[in-house]
CSV table of C-alpha atoms in Angstrom, one decimal:
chain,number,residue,atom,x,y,z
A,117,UNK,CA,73.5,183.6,61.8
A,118,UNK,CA,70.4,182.1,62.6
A,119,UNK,CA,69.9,182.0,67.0
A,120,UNK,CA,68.2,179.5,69.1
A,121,UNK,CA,64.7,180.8,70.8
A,122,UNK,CA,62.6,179.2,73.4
A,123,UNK,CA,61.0,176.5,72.8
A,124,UNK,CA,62.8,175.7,70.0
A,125,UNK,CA,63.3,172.0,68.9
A,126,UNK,CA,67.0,171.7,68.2
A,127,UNK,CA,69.2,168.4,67.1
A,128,UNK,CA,72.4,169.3,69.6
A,129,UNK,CA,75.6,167.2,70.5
A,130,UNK,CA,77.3,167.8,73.3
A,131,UNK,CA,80.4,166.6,75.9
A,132,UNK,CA,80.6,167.3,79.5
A,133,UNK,CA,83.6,167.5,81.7
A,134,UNK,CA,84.7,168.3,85.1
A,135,UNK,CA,87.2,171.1,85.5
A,136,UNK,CA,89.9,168.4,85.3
A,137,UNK,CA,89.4,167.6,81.9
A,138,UNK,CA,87.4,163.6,83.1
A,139,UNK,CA,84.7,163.8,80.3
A,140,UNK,CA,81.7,162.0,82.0
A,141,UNK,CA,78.8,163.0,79.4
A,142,UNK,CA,78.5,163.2,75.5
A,143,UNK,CA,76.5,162.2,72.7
A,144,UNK,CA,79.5,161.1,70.5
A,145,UNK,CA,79.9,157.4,70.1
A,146,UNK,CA,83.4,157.9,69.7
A,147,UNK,CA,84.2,160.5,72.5
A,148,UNK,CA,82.9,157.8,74.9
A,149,UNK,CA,84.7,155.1,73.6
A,150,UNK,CA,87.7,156.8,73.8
A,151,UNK,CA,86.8,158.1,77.4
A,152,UNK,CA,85.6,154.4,78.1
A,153,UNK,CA,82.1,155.9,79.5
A,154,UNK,CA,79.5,153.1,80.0
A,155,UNK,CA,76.1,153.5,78.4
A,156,UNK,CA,73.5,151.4,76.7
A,157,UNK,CA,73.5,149.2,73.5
A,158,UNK,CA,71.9,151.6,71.5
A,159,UNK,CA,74.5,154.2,69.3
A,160,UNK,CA,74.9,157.3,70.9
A,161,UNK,CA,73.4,159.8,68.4
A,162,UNK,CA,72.8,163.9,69.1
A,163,UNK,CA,70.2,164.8,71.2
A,164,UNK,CA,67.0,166.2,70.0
A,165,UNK,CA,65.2,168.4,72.5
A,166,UNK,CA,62.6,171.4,73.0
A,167,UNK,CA,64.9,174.4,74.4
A,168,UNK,CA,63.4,175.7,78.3
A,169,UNK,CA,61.6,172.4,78.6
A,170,UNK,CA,64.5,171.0,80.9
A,171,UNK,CA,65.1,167.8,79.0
A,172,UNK,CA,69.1,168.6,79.8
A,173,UNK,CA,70.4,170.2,82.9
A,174,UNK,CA,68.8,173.5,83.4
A,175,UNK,CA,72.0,175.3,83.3
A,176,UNK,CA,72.6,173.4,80.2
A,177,UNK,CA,68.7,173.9,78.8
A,178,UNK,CA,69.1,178.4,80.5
A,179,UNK,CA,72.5,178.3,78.0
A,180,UNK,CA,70.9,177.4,74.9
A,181,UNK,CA,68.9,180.3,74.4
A,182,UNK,CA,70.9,182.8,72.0
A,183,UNK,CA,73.3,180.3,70.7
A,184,UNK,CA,74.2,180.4,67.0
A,185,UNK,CA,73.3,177.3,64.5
A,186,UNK,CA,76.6,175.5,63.7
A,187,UNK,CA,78.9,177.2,66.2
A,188,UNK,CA,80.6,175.6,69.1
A,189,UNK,CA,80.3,177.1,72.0
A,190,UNK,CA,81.0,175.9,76.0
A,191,UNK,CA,78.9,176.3,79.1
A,192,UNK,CA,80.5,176.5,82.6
A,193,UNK,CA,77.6,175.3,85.0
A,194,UNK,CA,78.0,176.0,88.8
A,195,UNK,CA,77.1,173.0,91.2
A,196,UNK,CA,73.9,174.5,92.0
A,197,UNK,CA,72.9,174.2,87.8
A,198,UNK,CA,74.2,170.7,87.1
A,199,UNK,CA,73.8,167.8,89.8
A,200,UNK,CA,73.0,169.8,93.0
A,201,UNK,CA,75.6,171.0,95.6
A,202,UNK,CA,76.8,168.3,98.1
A,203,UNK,CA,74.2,168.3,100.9
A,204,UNK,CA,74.8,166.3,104.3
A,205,UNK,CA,71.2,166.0,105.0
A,206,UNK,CA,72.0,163.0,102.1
A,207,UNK,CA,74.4,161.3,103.6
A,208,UNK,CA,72.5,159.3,106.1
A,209,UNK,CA,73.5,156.1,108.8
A,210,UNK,CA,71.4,152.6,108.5
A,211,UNK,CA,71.6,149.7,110.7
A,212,UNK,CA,73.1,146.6,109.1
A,213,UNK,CA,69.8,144.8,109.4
A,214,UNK,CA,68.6,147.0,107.0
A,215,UNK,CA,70.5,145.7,104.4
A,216,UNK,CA,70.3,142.0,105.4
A,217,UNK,CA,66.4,142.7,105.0
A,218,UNK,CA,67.5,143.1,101.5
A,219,UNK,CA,69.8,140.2,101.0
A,220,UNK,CA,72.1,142.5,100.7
A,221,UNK,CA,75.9,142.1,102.0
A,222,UNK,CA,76.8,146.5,102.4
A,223,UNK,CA,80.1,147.3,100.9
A,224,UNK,CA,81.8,150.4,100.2
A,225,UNK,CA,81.1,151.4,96.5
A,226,UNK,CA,78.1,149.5,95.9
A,227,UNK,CA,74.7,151.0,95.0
A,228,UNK,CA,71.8,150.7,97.4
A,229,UNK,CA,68.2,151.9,96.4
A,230,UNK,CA,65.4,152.9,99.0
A,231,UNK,CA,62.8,154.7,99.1
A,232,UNK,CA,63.3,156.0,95.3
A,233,UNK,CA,66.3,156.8,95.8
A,234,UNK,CA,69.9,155.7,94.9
A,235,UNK,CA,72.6,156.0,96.9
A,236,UNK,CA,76.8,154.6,97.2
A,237,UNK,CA,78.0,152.9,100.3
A,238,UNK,CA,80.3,154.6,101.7
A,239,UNK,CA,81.6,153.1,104.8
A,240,UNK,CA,80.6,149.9,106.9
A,241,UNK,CA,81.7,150.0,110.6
A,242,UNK,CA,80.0,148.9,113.9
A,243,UNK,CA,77.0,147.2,112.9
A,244,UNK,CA,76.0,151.0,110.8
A,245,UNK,CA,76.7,151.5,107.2
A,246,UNK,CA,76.9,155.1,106.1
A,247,UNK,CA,75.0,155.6,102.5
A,248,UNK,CA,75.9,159.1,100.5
A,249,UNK,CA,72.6,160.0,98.3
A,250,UNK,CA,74.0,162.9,97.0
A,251,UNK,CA,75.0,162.4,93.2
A,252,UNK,CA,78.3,161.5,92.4
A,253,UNK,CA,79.4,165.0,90.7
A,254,UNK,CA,76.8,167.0,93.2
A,255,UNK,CA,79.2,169.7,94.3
A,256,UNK,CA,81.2,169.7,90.9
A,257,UNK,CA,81.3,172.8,88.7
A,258,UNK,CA,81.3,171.1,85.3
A,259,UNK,CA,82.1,172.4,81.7
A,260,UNK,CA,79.5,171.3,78.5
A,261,UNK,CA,81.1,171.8,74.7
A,262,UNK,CA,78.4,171.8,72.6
A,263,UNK,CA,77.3,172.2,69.2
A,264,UNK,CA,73.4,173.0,68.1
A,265,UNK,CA,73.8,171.4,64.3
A,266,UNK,CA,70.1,172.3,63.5
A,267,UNK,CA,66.3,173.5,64.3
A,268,UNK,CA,63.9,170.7,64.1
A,269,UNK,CA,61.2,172.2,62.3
A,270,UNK,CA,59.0,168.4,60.8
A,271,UNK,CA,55.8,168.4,63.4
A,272,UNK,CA,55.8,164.9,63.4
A,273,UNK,CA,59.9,164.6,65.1
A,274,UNK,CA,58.9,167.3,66.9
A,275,UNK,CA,56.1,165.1,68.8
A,276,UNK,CA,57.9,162.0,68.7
A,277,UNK,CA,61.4,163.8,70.4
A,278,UNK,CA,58.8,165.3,73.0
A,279,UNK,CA,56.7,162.2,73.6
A,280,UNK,CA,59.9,159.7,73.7
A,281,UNK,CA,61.5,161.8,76.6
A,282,UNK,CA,58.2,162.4,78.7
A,283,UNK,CA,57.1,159.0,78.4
A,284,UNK,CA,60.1,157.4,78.4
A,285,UNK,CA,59.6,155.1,75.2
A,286,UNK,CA,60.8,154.8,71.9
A,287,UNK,CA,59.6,156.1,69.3
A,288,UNK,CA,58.8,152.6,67.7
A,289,UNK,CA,56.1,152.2,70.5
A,290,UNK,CA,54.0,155.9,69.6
A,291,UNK,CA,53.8,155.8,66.3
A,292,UNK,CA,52.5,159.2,64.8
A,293,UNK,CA,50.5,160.3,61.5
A,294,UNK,CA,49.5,163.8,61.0
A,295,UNK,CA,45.9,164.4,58.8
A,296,UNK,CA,44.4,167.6,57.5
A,297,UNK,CA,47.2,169.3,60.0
A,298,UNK,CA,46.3,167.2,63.4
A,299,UNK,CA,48.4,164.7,64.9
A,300,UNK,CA,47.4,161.3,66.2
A,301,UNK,CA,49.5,159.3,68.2
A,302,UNK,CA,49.0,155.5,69.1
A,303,UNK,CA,49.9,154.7,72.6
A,304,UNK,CA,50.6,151.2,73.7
A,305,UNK,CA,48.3,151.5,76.9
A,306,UNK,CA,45.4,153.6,78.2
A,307,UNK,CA,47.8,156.8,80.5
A,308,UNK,CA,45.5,158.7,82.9
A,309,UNK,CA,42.8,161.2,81.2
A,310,UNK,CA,44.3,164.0,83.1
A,311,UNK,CA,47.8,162.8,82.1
A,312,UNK,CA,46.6,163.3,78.5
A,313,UNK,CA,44.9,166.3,78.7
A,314,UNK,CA,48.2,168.0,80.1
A,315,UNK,CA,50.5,166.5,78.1
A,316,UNK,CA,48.2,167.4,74.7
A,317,UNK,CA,47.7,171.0,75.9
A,318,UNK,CA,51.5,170.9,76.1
A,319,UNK,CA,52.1,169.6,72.8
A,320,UNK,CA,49.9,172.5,71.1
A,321,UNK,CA,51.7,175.2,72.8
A,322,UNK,CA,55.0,173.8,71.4
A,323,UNK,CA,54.0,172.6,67.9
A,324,UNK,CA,50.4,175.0,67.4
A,325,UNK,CA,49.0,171.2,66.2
A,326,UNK,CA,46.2,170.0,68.0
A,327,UNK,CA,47.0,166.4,69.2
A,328,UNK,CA,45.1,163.6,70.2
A,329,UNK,CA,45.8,160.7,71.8
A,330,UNK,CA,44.6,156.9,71.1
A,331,UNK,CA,45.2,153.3,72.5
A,332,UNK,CA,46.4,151.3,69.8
A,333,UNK,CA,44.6,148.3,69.0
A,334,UNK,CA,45.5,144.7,69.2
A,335,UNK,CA,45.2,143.1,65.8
């Protein structure tokens, strides 16, 4: 059977689960329905990603390597290889007025972002309102099913899977044409030189195709 390398691009489905059987990840549509796990409008679909780039969790991403094509296999991740271990230096006390600065009336359970950061309300008492950063399953060995169904070997989905998790757009807004061997890609807006420079240097390591980058024009 054929085995997934490094930097492989591989089409791969997946459902995570804590060690009590709570599924609070997949890419099946109908896993999460059935689970009742909230996510976007769009269909959940199998993931498509470069293996040791971590686009996954990197003791997900470490587990790929080795894998058979086509064969399920599960990944028990320790806390420290999935969301973090719980840390108290994340758990931090805020004077009320910090939140009435934000029109915000604190409550346990509700989200509060500062500073980048995203944190759950955890208790409100005296004036000071204690706000957990951690993640919600930092601390939690979990357990990933998964299933690689394929190597992704077109240069052109290759690109567009890479581009689309980098720069966090779909693929409708890079569109992609490869001539005489080269890929061009259309960008809606002018990214930083250096940015490019990186990011193309990248690209030819993973797909051996040079790539350049444009700003697509208004018509």
């Amino acid at each position: 059977m054929e085995k997934v390398q490094k930097n492989d691009f591989i089409e791969i489905t997946y459902t995570g689960r804590l060690e009590d059987g709570t599924i609070f990840d997949t890419t099946d549509e109908k896993i999460a329905h059935e689970a009742k796990i909230p996510h976007t409008h769009n269909k959940l679909k199998p993931a498509v990603i470069c293996v040791g780039e971590k686009q996954l969790l990197s003791g997900l991403d470490n587990g790929l390597e080795g894998q058979e094509i086509g064969k399920e296999f599960s990944l028990t991740l320790q806390p420290e290889d999935a969301f973090g271990k719980r840390d108290v230096k994340n758990i931090e006390m805020m004077p009320i007025a910090t939140f009435k600065e934000h029109k915000m009336v604190p409550q346990p359970g509700l989200q509060f972002d500062a500073d980048g950061r995203r944190g759950v309300i955890t208790k409100v008492s005296g004036g000071r309102v204690i706000v957990n950063y951690n993640h919600p399953l930092a601390g939690k060995k979990v357990i990933y099913t998964c299933m690689i169904n394929k190597k992704i070997t077109d240069i052109k989905e290759q690109i567009q899977s890479f581009l689309e998790k980098t720069l966090k757009m779909g693929k409708e807004y890079i569109p992609i044409s490869i001539n005489d061997g080269n890929a061009i890609v259309e960008l809606p807006l002018q990214l930083p030189p250096q940015f490019i420079s990186v990011l193309a240097e990248k690209l030819k390591a993973l797909t051996k195709v040079d790539v350049e980058f444009k700003v697509k024009e208004d018509k």
